[in-house]
PDB file of C-alpha atoms in Angstrom:
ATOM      1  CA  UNK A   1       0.000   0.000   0.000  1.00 85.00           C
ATOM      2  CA  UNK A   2       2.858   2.826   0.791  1.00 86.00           C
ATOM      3  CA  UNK A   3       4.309   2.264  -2.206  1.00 88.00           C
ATOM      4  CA  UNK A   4       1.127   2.609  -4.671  1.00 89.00           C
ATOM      5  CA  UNK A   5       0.008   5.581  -2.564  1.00 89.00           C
ATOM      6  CA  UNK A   6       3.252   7.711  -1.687  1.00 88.00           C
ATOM      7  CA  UNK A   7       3.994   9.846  -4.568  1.00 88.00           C
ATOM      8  CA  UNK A   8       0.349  10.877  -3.865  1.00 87.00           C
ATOM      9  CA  UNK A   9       0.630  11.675  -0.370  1.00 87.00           C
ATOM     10  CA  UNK A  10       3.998  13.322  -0.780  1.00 86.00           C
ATOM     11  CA  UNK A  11       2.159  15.738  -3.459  1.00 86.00           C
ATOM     12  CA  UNK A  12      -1.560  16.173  -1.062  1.00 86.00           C
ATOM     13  CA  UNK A  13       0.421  15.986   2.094  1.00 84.00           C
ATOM     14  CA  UNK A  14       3.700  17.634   1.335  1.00 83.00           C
ATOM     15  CA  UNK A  15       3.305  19.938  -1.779  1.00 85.00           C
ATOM     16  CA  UNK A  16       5.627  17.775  -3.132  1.00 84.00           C
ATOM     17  CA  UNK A  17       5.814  17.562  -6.972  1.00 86.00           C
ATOM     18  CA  UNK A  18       4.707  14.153  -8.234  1.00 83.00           C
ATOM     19  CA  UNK A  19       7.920  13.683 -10.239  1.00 84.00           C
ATOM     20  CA  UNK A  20       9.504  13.892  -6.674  1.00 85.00           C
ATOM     21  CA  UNK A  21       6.863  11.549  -5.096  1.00 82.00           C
ATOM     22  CA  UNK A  22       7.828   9.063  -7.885  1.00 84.00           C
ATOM     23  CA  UNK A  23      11.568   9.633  -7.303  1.00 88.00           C
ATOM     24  CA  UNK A  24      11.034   8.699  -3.167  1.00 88.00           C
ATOM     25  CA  UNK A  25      10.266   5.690  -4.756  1.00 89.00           C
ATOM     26  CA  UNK A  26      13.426   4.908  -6.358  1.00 91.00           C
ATOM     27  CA  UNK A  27      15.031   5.626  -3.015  1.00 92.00           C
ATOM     28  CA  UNK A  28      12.879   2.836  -0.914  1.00 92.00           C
ATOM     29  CA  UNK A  29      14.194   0.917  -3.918  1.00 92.00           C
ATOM     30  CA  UNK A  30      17.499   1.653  -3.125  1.00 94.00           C
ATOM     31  CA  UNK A  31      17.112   1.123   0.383  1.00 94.00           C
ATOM     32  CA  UNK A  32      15.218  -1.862  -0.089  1.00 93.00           C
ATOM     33  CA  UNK A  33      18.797  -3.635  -1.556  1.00 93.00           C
ATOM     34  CA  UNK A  34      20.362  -2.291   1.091  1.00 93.00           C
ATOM     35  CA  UNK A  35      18.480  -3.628   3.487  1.00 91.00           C
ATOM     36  CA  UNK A  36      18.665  -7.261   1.745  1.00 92.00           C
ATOM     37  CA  UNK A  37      22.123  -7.377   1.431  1.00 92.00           C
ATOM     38  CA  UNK A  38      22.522  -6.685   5.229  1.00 91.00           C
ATOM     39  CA  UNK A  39      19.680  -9.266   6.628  1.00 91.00           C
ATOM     40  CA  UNK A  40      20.934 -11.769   4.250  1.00 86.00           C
ATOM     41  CA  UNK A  41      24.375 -11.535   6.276  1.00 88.00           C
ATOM     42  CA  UNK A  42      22.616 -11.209   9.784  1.00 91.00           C
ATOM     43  CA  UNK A  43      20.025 -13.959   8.898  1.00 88.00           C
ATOM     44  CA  UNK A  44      23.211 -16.441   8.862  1.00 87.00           C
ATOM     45  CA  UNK A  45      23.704 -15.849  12.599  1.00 90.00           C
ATOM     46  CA  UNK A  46      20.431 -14.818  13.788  1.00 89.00           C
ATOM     47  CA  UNK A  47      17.019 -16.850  13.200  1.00 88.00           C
ATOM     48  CA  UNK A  48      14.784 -15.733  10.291  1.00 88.00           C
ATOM     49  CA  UNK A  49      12.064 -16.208  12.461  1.00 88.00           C
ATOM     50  CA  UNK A  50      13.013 -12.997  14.827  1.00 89.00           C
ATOM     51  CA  UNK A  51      14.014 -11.151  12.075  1.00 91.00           C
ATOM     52  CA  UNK A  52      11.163 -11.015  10.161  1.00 92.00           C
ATOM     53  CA  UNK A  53       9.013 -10.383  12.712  1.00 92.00           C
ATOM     54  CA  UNK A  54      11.610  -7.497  14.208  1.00 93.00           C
ATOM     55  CA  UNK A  55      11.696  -5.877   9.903  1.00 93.00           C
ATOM     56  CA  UNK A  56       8.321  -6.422   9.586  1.00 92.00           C
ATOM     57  CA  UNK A  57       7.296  -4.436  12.998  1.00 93.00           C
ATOM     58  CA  UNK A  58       9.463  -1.525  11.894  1.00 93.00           C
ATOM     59  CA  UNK A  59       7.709  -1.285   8.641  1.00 93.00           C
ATOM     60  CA  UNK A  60       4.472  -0.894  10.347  1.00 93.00           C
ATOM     61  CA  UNK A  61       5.271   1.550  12.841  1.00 92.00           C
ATOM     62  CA  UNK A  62       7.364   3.560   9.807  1.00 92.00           C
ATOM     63  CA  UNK A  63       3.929   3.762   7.384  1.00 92.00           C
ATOM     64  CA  UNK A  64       1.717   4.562  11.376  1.00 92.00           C
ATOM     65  CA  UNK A  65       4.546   7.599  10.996  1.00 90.00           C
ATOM     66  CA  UNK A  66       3.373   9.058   8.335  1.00 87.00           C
ATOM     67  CA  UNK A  67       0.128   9.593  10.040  1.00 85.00           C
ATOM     68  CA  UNK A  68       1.284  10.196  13.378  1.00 81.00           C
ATOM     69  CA  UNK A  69       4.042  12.780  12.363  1.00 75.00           C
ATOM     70  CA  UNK A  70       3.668  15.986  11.128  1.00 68.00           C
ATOM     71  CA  UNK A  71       3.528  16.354   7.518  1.00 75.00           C
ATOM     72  CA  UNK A  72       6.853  17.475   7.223  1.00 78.00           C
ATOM     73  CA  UNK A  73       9.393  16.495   3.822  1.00 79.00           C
ATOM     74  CA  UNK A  74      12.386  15.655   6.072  1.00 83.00           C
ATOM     75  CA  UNK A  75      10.326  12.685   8.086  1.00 85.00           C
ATOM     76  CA  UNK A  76       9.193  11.778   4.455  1.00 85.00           C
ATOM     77  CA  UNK A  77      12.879  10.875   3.836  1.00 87.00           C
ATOM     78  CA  UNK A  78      13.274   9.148   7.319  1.00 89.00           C
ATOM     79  CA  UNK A  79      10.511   7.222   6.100  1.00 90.00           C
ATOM     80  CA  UNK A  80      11.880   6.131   3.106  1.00 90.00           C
ATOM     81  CA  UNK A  81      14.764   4.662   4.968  1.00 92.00           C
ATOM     82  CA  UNK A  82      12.953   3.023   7.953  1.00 93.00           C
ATOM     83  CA  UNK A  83      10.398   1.882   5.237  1.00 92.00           C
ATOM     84  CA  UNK A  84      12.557   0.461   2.742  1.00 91.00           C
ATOM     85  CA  UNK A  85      15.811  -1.027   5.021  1.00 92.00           C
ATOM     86  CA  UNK A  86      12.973  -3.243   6.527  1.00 92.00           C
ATOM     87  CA  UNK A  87      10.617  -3.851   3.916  1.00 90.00           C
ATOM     88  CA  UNK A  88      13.663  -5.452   1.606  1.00 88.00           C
ATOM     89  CA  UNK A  89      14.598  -7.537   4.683  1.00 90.00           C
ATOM     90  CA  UNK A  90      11.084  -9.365   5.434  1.00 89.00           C
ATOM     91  CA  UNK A  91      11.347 -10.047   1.102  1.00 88.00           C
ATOM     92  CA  UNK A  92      14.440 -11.319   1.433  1.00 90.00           C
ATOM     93  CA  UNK A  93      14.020 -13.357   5.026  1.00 91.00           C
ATOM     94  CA  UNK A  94      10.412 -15.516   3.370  1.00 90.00           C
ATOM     95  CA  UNK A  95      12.303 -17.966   1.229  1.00 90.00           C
ATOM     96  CA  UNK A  96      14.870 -18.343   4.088  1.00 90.00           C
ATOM     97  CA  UNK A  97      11.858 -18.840   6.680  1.00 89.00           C
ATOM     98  CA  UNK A  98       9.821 -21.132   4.899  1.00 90.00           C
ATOM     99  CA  UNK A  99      13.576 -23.501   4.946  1.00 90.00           C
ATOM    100  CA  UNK A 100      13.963 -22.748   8.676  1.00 86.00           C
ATOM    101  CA  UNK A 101      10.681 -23.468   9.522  1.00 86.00           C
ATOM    102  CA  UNK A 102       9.466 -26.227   6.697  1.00 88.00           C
ATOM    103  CA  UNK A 103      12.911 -27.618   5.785  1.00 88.00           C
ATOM    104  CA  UNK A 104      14.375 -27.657   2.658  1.00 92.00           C
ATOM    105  CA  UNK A 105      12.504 -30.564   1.293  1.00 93.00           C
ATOM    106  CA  UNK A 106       9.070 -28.827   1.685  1.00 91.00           C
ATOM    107  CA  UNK A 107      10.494 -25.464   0.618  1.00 92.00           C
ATOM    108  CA  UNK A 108       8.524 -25.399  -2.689  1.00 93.00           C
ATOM    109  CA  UNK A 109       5.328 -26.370  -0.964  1.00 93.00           C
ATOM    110  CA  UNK A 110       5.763 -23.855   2.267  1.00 91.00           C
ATOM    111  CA  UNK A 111       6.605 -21.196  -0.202  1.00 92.00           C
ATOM    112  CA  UNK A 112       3.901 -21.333  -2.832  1.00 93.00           C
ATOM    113  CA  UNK A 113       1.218 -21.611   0.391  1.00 92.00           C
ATOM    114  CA  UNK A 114       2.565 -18.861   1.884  1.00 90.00           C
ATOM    115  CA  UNK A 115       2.883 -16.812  -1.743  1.00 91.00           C
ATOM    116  CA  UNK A 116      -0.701 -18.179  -1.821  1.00 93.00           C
ATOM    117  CA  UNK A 117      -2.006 -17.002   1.475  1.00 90.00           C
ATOM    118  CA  UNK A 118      -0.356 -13.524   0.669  1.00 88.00           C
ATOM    119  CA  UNK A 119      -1.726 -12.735  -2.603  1.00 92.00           C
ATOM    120  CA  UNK A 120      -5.236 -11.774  -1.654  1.00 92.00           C
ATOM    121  CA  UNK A 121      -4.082  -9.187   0.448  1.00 88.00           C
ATOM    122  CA  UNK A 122      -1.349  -7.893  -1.765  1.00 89.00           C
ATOM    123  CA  UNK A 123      -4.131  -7.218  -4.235  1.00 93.00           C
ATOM    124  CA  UNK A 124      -7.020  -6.336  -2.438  1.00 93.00           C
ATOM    125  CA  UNK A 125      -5.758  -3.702  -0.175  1.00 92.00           C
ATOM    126  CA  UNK A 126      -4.478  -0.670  -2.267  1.00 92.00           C
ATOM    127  CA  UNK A 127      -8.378  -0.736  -3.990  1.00 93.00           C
ATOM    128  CA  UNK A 128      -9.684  -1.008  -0.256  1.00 93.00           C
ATOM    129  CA  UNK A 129      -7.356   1.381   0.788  1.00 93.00           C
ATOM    130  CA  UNK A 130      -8.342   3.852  -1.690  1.00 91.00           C
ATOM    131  CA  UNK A 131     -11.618   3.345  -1.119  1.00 93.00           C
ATOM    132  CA  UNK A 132     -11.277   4.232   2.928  1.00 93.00           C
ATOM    133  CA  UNK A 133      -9.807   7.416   1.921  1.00 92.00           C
ATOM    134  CA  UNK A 134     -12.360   8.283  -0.705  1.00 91.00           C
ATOM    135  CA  UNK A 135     -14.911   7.843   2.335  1.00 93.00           C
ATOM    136  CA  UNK A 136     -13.129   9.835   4.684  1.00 89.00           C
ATOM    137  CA  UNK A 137     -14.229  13.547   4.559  1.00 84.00           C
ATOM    138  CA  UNK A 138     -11.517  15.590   2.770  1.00 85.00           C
ATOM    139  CA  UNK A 139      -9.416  12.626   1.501  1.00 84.00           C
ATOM    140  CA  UNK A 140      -7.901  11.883   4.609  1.00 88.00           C
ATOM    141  CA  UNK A 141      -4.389   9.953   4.698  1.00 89.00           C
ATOM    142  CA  UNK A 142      -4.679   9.177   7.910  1.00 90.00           C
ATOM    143  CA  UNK A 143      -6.874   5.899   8.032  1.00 92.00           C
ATOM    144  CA  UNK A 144      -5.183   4.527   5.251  1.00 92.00           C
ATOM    145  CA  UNK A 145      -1.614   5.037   7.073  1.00 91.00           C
ATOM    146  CA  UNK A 146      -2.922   3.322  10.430  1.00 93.00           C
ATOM    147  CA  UNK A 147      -5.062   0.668   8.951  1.00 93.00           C
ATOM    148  CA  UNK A 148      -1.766  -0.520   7.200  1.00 92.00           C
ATOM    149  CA  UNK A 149       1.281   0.210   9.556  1.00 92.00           C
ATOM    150  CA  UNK A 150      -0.512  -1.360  12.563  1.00 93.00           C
ATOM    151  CA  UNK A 151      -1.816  -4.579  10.318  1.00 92.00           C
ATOM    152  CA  UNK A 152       1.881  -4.703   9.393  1.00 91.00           C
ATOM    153  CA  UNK A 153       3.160  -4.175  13.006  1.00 90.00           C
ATOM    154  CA  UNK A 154       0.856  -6.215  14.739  1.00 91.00           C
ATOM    155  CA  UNK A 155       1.542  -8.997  11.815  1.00 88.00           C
ATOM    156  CA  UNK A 156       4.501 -10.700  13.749  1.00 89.00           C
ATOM    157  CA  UNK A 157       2.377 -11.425  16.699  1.00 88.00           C
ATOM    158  CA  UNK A 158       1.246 -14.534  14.148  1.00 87.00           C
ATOM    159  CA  UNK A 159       4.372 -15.400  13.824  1.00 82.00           C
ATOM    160  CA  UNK A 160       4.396 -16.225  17.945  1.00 81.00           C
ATOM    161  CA  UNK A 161       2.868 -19.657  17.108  1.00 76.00           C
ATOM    162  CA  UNK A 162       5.096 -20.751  14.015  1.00 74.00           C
ATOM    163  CA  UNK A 163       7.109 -24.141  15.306  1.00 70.00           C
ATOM    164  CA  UNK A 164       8.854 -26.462  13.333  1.00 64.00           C
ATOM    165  CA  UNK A 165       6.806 -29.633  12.868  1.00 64.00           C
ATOM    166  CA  UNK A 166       8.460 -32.836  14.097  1.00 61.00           C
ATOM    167  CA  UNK A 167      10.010 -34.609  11.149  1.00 58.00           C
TER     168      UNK A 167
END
């Protein structure tokens, strides 16, 4: 959802130009490989278990920012760091999770179920997102900020019951 609606925001919210709200995405992109490159080294010592569930926390509490914050272009940029270090990371950790979890015999099964369970949600939510701000009077971002950073930082809480099935 940040990413669809951001250069939109940043333009509403900030006055930024769109051409700037497109080029903040370029930098989560940025970030984003960042933050792969550097889980992919921690995941070797830490379990990809915690570490999702730590990334994927401070994604949600970076997009509950946005609304939280005031609308101001510099947090817009500590967003986009917080946003995209972590949001990289969980992509990068789910393959690596579904091993640690599943084993690597079951790897293609775990991973299309869980590509399967995610899917619904990855296309639902930026139509029912834009559809809570269209019914919010004056366009508000707000909703659409909370509704998804708390989903997304309240999502590791799931995680809690995740064990490794007895082979």
């Amino acid at each position: 959802v940040p990413l669809v609606f951001l250069p939109a925001f940043a333009s509403d919210v900030l006055g930024v130009p769109l051409q700037e709200g497109a080029q903040v995405l370029a930098w989560i992109g940025i970030s984003s490989t960042v933050g792969r490159l550097v889980i992919g080294r921690l995941a070797m010592s830490v379990p990809c278990l915690r570490l999702i569930q730590v990334c994927c926390s401070l994604s949600g509490c970076a997009v509950v920012m946005l609304a939280a914050a005031p609308a101001a272009p510099w947090l817009l940029w500590v967003f986009v760091f917080i946003f995209g270090l972590n949001a990289g990371s969980v992509i990068a950790l789910l393959a690596p999770l579904c091993v640690e979890v599943m084993g690597l015999v079951n790897l293609p099964v775990a991973f299309g179920l869980l590509c399967s369970v995610q899917a619904p949600g990855v296309i639902a939510m930026p139509a029912l997102m834009g559809a809570v701000r269209d019914s919010t009077e004056n366009g508000s971002w707000t909703p659409v900020w909370l509704i998804t950073g708390l989903a997304m930082a309240f999502a590791p809480l799931l995680l809690c019951k995740i064990t490794r099935p007895n082979p």
